[in-house]
Short mmCIF file of C-alpha atoms in Angstrom, two decimals:
data_model
loop_
_atom_site.label_atom_id
_atom_site.label_comp_id
_atom_site.label_asym_id
_atom_site.label_seq_id
_atom_site.Cartn_x
_atom_site.Cartn_y
_atom_site.Cartn_z
CA UNK X 1 100.30 113.12 100.34
CA UNK X 2 103.20 111.27 101.45
CA UNK X 3 104.25 107.97 100.32
CA UNK X 4 106.42 105.69 102.20
CA UNK X 5 109.79 104.46 100.25
CA UNK X 6 110.03 101.03 99.61
CA UNK X 7 113.40 99.04 99.25
CA UNK X 8 115.36 102.55 98.75
CA UNK X 9 113.36 103.18 95.45
CA UNK X 10 111.67 106.44 94.96
CA UNK X 11 108.17 106.30 95.61
CA UNK X 12 106.37 108.21 93.26
CA UNK X 13 108.03 105.44 91.03
CA UNK X 14 106.20 102.55 92.36
CA UNK X 15 102.82 103.73 90.89
CA UNK X 16 104.62 105.91 87.85
CA UNK X 17 102.81 103.95 85.59
CA UNK X 18 99.38 105.63 87.18
CA UNK X 19 100.71 108.83 85.70
CA UNK X 20 102.80 107.86 82.77
CA UNK X 21 100.37 105.17 80.78
CA UNK X 22 97.48 105.64 79.27
CA UNK X 23 94.49 103.51 78.49
CA UNK X 24 95.62 100.67 81.39
CA UNK X 25 94.71 101.68 84.08
CA UNK X 26 90.65 101.40 85.52
CA UNK X 27 88.61 99.34 87.55
CA UNK X 28 87.31 95.56 86.96
CA UNK X 29 84.46 93.71 88.66
CA UNK X 30 86.60 90.65 88.26
CA UNK X 31 89.95 90.23 86.65
CA UNK X 32 89.71 88.73 82.95
CA UNK X 33 86.13 87.85 83.28
CA UNK X 34 82.81 89.74 82.03
CA UNK X 35 80.79 90.12 84.58
CA UNK X 36 77.40 89.79 82.53
CA UNK X 37 78.24 86.69 81.62
CA UNK X 38 78.42 85.02 85.05
CA UNK X 39 76.20 82.21 85.17
CA UNK X 40 75.39 82.33 80.98
CA UNK X 41 71.87 83.45 81.93
CA UNK X 42 69.41 83.13 78.99
CA UNK X 43 68.92 87.25 79.21
CA UNK X 44 72.66 88.38 79.22
CA UNK X 45 73.53 90.94 76.35
CA UNK X 46 76.28 88.94 75.36
CA UNK X 47 74.74 85.79 75.21
CA UNK X 48 71.85 87.08 72.88
CA UNK X 49 74.62 88.67 70.76
CA UNK X 50 76.98 85.05 70.28
CA UNK X 51 74.31 83.02 69.15
CA UNK X 52 74.23 81.80 65.79
CA UNK X 53 77.25 84.10 65.09
CA UNK X 54 80.71 82.66 63.76
CA UNK X 55 84.15 83.17 65.56
CA UNK X 56 85.09 85.73 62.85
CA UNK X 57 81.85 87.95 63.47
CA UNK X 58 82.49 87.39 67.49
CA UNK X 59 85.76 88.79 66.99
CA UNK X 60 84.41 92.09 64.88
CA UNK X 61 82.09 92.62 67.00
CA UNK X 62 84.94 92.31 70.05
CA UNK X 63 86.57 94.72 68.28
CA UNK X 64 83.93 97.56 67.58
CA UNK X 65 82.99 97.01 71.19
CA UNK X 66 86.65 97.50 72.53
CA UNK X 67 86.55 100.52 70.08
CA UNK X 68 83.42 102.18 71.36
CA UNK X 69 84.98 101.87 74.79
CA UNK X 70 82.46 98.95 76.20
CA UNK X 71 85.73 96.83 77.22
CA UNK X 72 83.36 94.05 79.28
CA UNK X 73 81.62 93.29 76.15
CA UNK X 74 84.74 92.81 73.89
CA UNK X 75 85.96 90.63 76.99
CA UNK X 76 82.89 88.63 76.75
CA UNK X 77 82.69 88.32 72.89
CA UNK X 78 86.83 87.64 72.90
CA UNK X 79 86.44 84.39 75.47
CA UNK X 80 83.53 83.02 73.41
CA UNK X 81 85.62 83.36 70.22
CA UNK X 82 89.02 81.96 71.76
CA UNK X 83 86.83 79.04 73.39
CA UNK X 84 85.51 77.88 69.99
CA UNK X 85 89.21 78.95 68.25
CA UNK X 86 91.67 78.80 70.29
CA UNK X 87 94.41 80.03 68.23
CA UNK X 88 92.46 83.01 66.73
CA UNK X 89 95.24 85.94 67.33
CA UNK X 90 92.69 88.74 66.75
CA UNK X 91 90.53 87.20 69.47
CA UNK X 92 93.56 87.28 71.62
CA UNK X 93 94.38 90.66 71.27
CA UNK X 94 91.65 92.26 71.40
CA UNK X 95 91.13 89.92 74.47
CA UNK X 96 94.13 91.47 76.12
CA UNK X 97 93.43 94.95 75.33
CA UNK X 98 89.80 94.89 76.97
CA UNK X 99 91.44 93.24 79.97
CA UNK X 100 93.92 96.07 79.96
CA UNK X 101 91.46 98.61 80.04
CA UNK X 102 89.32 97.18 82.82
CA UNK X 103 92.63 97.18 84.91
CA UNK X 104 93.45 93.45 84.84
CA UNK X 105 97.37 93.50 83.42
CA UNK X 106 98.10 90.31 84.98
CA UNK X 107 94.92 88.13 82.44
CA UNK X 108 96.07 90.56 79.96
CA UNK X 109 99.22 89.37 80.33
CA UNK X 110 98.06 85.94 79.85
CA UNK X 111 96.03 86.76 76.85
CA UNK X 112 99.14 88.34 74.39
CA UNK X 113 101.37 85.51 75.99
CA UNK X 114 98.96 83.63 73.67
CA UNK X 115 100.23 85.31 70.90
CA UNK X 116 103.75 85.40 71.89
CA UNK X 117 104.09 81.80 72.45
CA UNK X 118 103.45 80.70 68.56
CA UNK X 119 105.05 84.53 67.36
CA UNK X 120 107.55 85.86 69.78
CA UNK X 121 108.24 88.86 67.44
CA UNK X 122 104.23 90.25 66.89
CA UNK X 123 104.37 93.57 67.30
CA UNK X 124 100.96 94.47 68.58
CA UNK X 125 100.72 91.42 71.09
CA UNK X 126 104.51 92.52 72.57
CA UNK X 127 103.53 96.19 73.31
CA UNK X 128 100.35 94.78 74.94
CA UNK X 129 102.36 92.53 77.06
CA UNK X 130 104.69 95.03 77.78
CA UNK X 131 101.92 97.30 79.50
CA UNK X 132 101.05 94.61 81.42
CA UNK X 133 104.24 93.77 82.68
CA UNK X 134 104.70 97.65 83.79
CA UNK X 135 101.39 97.44 85.13
CA UNK X 136 102.46 94.27 87.62
CA UNK X 137 105.54 96.06 88.40
CA UNK X 138 107.57 93.54 86.35
CA UNK X 139 109.42 96.31 84.03
CA UNK X 140 112.43 93.76 83.45
CA UNK X 141 109.77 92.23 81.05
CA UNK X 142 108.43 94.68 79.80
CA UNK X 143 112.02 95.46 78.95
CA UNK X 144 112.54 92.08 77.40
CA UNK X 145 110.14 93.05 75.10
CA UNK X 146 110.73 96.60 74.04
CA UNK X 147 114.51 96.43 73.36
CA UNK X 148 114.20 94.06 70.53
CA UNK X 149 111.39 96.16 69.15
CA UNK X 150 112.88 99.47 69.25
CA UNK X 151 115.86 97.73 67.82
CA UNK X 152 113.71 96.27 64.62
CA UNK X 153 112.12 99.82 63.84
CA UNK X 154 114.05 102.83 65.45
CA UNK X 155 110.57 104.50 64.61
CA UNK X 156 108.38 103.09 66.50
CA UNK X 157 107.34 105.86 68.51
CA UNK X 158 104.89 103.62 70.62
CA UNK X 159 107.36 101.09 72.00
CA UNK X 160 109.67 103.89 72.49
CA UNK X 161 107.13 106.07 74.87
CA UNK X 162 106.61 102.91 76.64
CA UNK X 163 110.35 101.88 76.93
CA UNK X 164 111.20 105.80 78.53
CA UNK X 165 107.81 104.16 81.06
CA UNK X 166 109.72 101.35 81.92
CA UNK X 167 112.89 103.12 82.41
CA UNK X 168 111.96 105.60 84.67
CA UNK X 169 109.93 103.57 86.57
CA UNK X 170 113.56 101.23 86.70
CA UNK X 171 115.12 104.73 87.99
CA UNK X 172 117.13 105.33 84.96
CA UNK X 173 115.91 109.07 84.34
CA UNK X 174 118.66 109.61 81.80
CA UNK X 175 117.47 106.60 79.06
CA UNK X 176 113.86 107.13 80.02
CA UNK X 177 114.57 110.95 78.72
CA UNK X 178 116.44 109.45 75.64
CA UNK X 179 113.54 107.42 74.63
CA UNK X 180 110.81 110.20 75.05
CA UNK X 181 113.23 112.43 73.01
CA UNK X 182 113.35 109.37 70.12
CA UNK X 183 109.55 109.04 70.17
CA UNK X 184 109.14 113.39 70.29
CA UNK X 185 111.29 113.09 66.68
CA UNK X 186 108.75 110.79 65.15
CA UNK X 187 105.20 112.03 66.55
CA UNK X 188 106.57 115.22 67.82
CA UNK X 189 103.05 116.44 68.02
CA UNK X 190 102.35 113.54 70.67
CA UNK X 191 101.48 115.55 74.13
CA UNK X 192 101.34 112.16 76.25
CA UNK X 193 104.83 111.49 75.17
CA UNK X 194 105.68 115.30 76.21
CA UNK X 195 104.10 114.82 79.52
CA UNK X 196 106.16 111.75 80.33
CA UNK X 197 109.41 113.48 79.14
CA UNK X 198 108.59 116.88 81.14
CA UNK X 199 107.99 114.32 84.45
CA UNK X 200 110.93 112.27 84.13
CA UNK X 201 113.05 115.49 83.61
CA UNK X 202 112.25 116.64 86.65
CA UNK X 203 112.75 113.45 88.44
CA UNK X 204 116.06 113.91 87.11
CA UNK X 205 116.58 117.37 88.21
CA UNK X 206 116.61 118.97 85.40
CA UNK X 207 113.25 121.21 86.60
CA UNK X 208 113.82 124.31 84.15
CA UNK X 209 113.76 122.40 81.19
CA UNK X 210 111.24 120.23 82.77
CA UNK X 211 108.57 123.37 83.42
CA UNK X 212 109.24 124.23 80.11
CA UNK X 213 108.00 121.36 78.15
CA UNK X 214 105.29 120.94 80.74
CA UNK X 215 103.97 124.10 80.92
CA UNK X 216 102.52 124.95 77.19
CA UNK X 217 100.57 121.11 77.97
CA UNK X 218 99.14 122.24 80.55
CA UNK X 219 98.16 126.05 79.48
CA UNK X 220 96.94 124.50 76.08
CA UNK X 221 93.89 123.19 74.61
CA UNK X 222 94.70 119.59 75.29
CA UNK X 223 95.59 120.36 79.00
CA UNK X 224 94.81 117.63 81.41
CA UNK X 225 94.71 116.82 84.61
CA UNK X 226 97.89 114.47 84.10
CA UNK X 227 99.71 117.69 82.63
CA UNK X 228 98.83 120.42 85.44
CA UNK X 229 99.82 118.01 88.05
CA UNK X 230 102.81 117.04 86.24
CA UNK X 231 103.63 120.63 86.47
CA UNK X 232 103.13 121.28 89.79
CA UNK X 233 105.20 118.36 90.62
CA UNK X 234 107.78 119.74 88.90
CA UNK X 235 107.31 123.70 90.25
CA UNK X 236 107.55 121.86 93.27
CA UNK X 237 110.65 120.04 93.37
CA UNK X 238 112.06 122.86 91.81
CA UNK X 239 111.44 124.88 95.19
CA UNK X 240 108.55 126.85 93.26
CA UNK X 241 105.96 126.04 95.86
CA UNK X 242 103.60 129.09 95.15
CA UNK X 243 103.19 127.94 91.70
CA UNK X 244 103.17 124.33 92.62
CA UNK X 245 99.76 125.46 95.08
CA UNK X 246 98.20 127.13 92.30
CA UNK X 247 98.52 124.32 89.46
CA UNK X 248 97.62 121.71 92.10
CA UNK X 249 94.59 124.03 93.26
CA UNK X 250 92.89 123.49 89.85
CA UNK X 251 92.18 119.50 90.27
CA UNK X 252 93.12 119.04 93.76
CA UNK X 253 90.95 119.25 96.88
CA UNK X 254 92.05 122.14 99.73
CA UNK X 255 93.28 119.04 102.27
CA UNK X 256 95.43 117.38 99.33
CA UNK X 257 96.82 120.78 97.96
CA UNK X 258 97.91 121.22 101.71
CA UNK X 259 98.97 117.87 102.35
CA UNK X 260 101.47 117.93 99.06
CA UNK X 261 102.61 121.41 99.98
CA UNK X 262 103.40 120.30 103.63
CA UNK X 263 104.97 117.09 101.60
CA UNK X 264 107.23 119.58 99.52
CA UNK X 265 108.27 122.10 102.04
CA UNK X 266 109.49 119.15 104.36
CA UNK X 267 111.31 117.30 101.62
CA UNK X 268 113.08 120.60 100.29
CA UNK X 269 113.93 121.51 104.09
CA UNK X 270 112.13 124.88 104.13
CA UNK X 271 109.90 123.41 106.88
CA UNK X 272 110.78 121.02 109.69
CA UNK X 273 108.23 118.58 111.25
CA UNK X 274 107.08 119.03 114.66
CA UNK X 275 108.47 115.61 115.89
CA UNK X 276 110.68 112.79 114.20
CA UNK X 277 112.87 112.99 111.51
CA UNK X 278 112.40 112.96 107.74
CA UNK X 279 114.07 109.82 106.11
CA UNK X 280 113.97 107.40 103.45
CA UNK X 281 114.89 103.45 103.41
CA UNK X 282 116.51 104.70 106.92
CA UNK X 283 118.16 107.31 105.87
CA UNK X 284 117.82 110.78 107.10
CA UNK X 285 117.18 113.04 104.85
CA UNK X 286 117.58 116.59 107.41
CA UNK X 287 119.62 118.58 106.25
CA UNK X 288 120.39 117.68 102.92
CA UNK X 289 119.54 119.90 99.85
CA UNK X 290 116.55 119.29 97.51
CA UNK X 291 118.99 117.75 94.14
CA UNK X 292 120.51 115.30 96.95
CA UNK X 293 117.66 114.29 98.07
CA UNK X 294 115.71 113.88 94.85
CA UNK X 295 118.80 111.43 93.55
CA UNK X 296 117.80 109.26 96.67
CA UNK X 297 114.19 109.29 95.49
CA UNK X 298 111.71 111.47 96.25
CA UNK X 299 108.13 112.28 94.57
CA UNK X 300 104.40 112.95 94.47
CA UNK X 301 101.65 111.44 92.91
CA UNK X 302 98.64 113.57 92.43
CA UNK X 303 95.14 111.88 92.54
CA UNK X 304 92.86 112.57 89.92
CA UNK X 305 88.83 111.34 90.99
CA UNK X 306 87.13 110.30 88.28
CA UNK X 307 83.64 109.27 89.95
CA UNK X 308 80.13 111.62 90.63
CA UNK X 309 81.51 112.67 93.74
CA UNK X 310 77.96 113.76 95.59
CA UNK X 311 76.55 110.41 94.38
CA UNK X 312 76.54 107.19 96.26
CA UNK X 313 79.14 104.30 95.66
CA UNK X 314 76.12 102.68 94.57
CA UNK X 315 74.51 104.95 92.48
CA UNK X 316 77.94 105.42 90.34
CA UNK X 317 78.69 102.17 89.78
CA UNK X 318 74.36 101.34 88.77
CA UNK X 319 74.88 104.23 86.51
CA UNK X 320 77.39 102.22 84.27
CA UNK X 321 75.71 98.54 84.91
CA UNK X 322 72.51 99.74 83.64
CA UNK X 323 74.14 100.93 80.71
CA UNK X 324 75.02 97.53 80.18
CA UNK X 325 71.85 96.14 81.04
CA UNK X 326 72.78 94.73 84.47
CA UNK X 327 70.97 95.12 87.48
CA UNK X 328 71.54 95.59 91.18
CA UNK X 329 72.91 91.61 91.70
CA UNK X 330 75.73 92.83 89.78
CA UNK X 331 76.12 95.96 91.61
CA UNK X 332 76.43 93.71 94.83
CA UNK X 333 78.89 91.42 93.44
CA UNK X 334 80.93 93.80 92.35
CA UNK X 335 80.62 95.92 96.17
CA UNK X 336 81.75 92.46 97.69
CA UNK X 337 84.33 91.19 95.42
CA UNK X 338 86.07 95.17 95.85
CA UNK X 339 85.34 94.70 99.95
CA UNK X 340 83.44 97.66 99.45
CA UNK X 341 80.20 96.67 100.30
CA UNK X 342 80.32 98.91 103.42
CA UNK X 343 80.56 102.18 101.62
CA UNK X 344 77.88 101.39 99.28
CA UNK X 345 75.56 104.31 100.44
CA UNK X 346 78.81 106.55 100.88
CA UNK X 347 79.45 109.57 98.79
CA UNK X 348 82.04 109.10 96.23
CA UNK X 349 83.83 112.16 96.96
CA UNK X 350 84.55 111.19 100.51
CA UNK X 351 86.31 107.80 99.21
CA UNK X 352 90.33 107.82 100.04
CA UNK X 353 92.43 107.31 97.20
CA UNK X 354 92.34 104.08 97.08
CA UNK X 355 88.83 102.98 97.75
#
């Protein structure tokens, strides 16, 4: 769909981390806290797990929980470990990465900061802190931690990939492309880095090369909605609207596809609005060629539904809560905190992207 520009920056870059980062985005009932510990009732799964356990046992349990995908339990266990030993590095790290997984990057930044205050060069804490800063829009802080990592280890592919993400969000696509290429020189079979490279090339007006990078990803066995929609973006910016439409339809609903096609047609000048003008940061785009429009900052952000579309909002939450031993009270609390209580009975497939 259409997105307003802000401060003259590329509107897709304002939320590009949703496309570029893996494992950062998510949802959280209460940022940085494990809902199942609320009130510390005797039947809480985490409370039962911590009884009689030492700090090192709690840390190992939290690490296993995070590795198995149960970030909420990992948060509760790590917090309990830190309440007993506030200087435990491993507990702070697992807490930070678990908070990233549930969509609480600000809290994650505090967790990683506990480690970095004692050891400013700690690699895993620096990577986690950079992810957290990117997620909250502090790319300057992310760069402050990533650049020393890359200088110290030119073969750190993860740091190079994140460095590219930070540069992309700053609008410096040339340096981003350089970082992704360096990462791929270390790990040439990394699809996420290749997808980031393709998207950055598209935003840097290098459409043909972007399509050459993205198409094998979109067609291959590791194909993902992100790779397919990045390819659709590249085709759309290149003016190949038929291809943009074909790839968009693989993951988006009809109304989203049409909205995006209208968007591409207007920003490329193939279609004029019936009223008004197309402008960015107060500057009219009418009559400008595509390459100048892109350089002024235009892009596209696809949405990827990750809910059971036919179930209600409440039922979607209950599926996850029951698996964790929680019930309707926790569901009501989450709905209230997220401001979605009035939509509890609505089919999740009818929610907007933000909802």
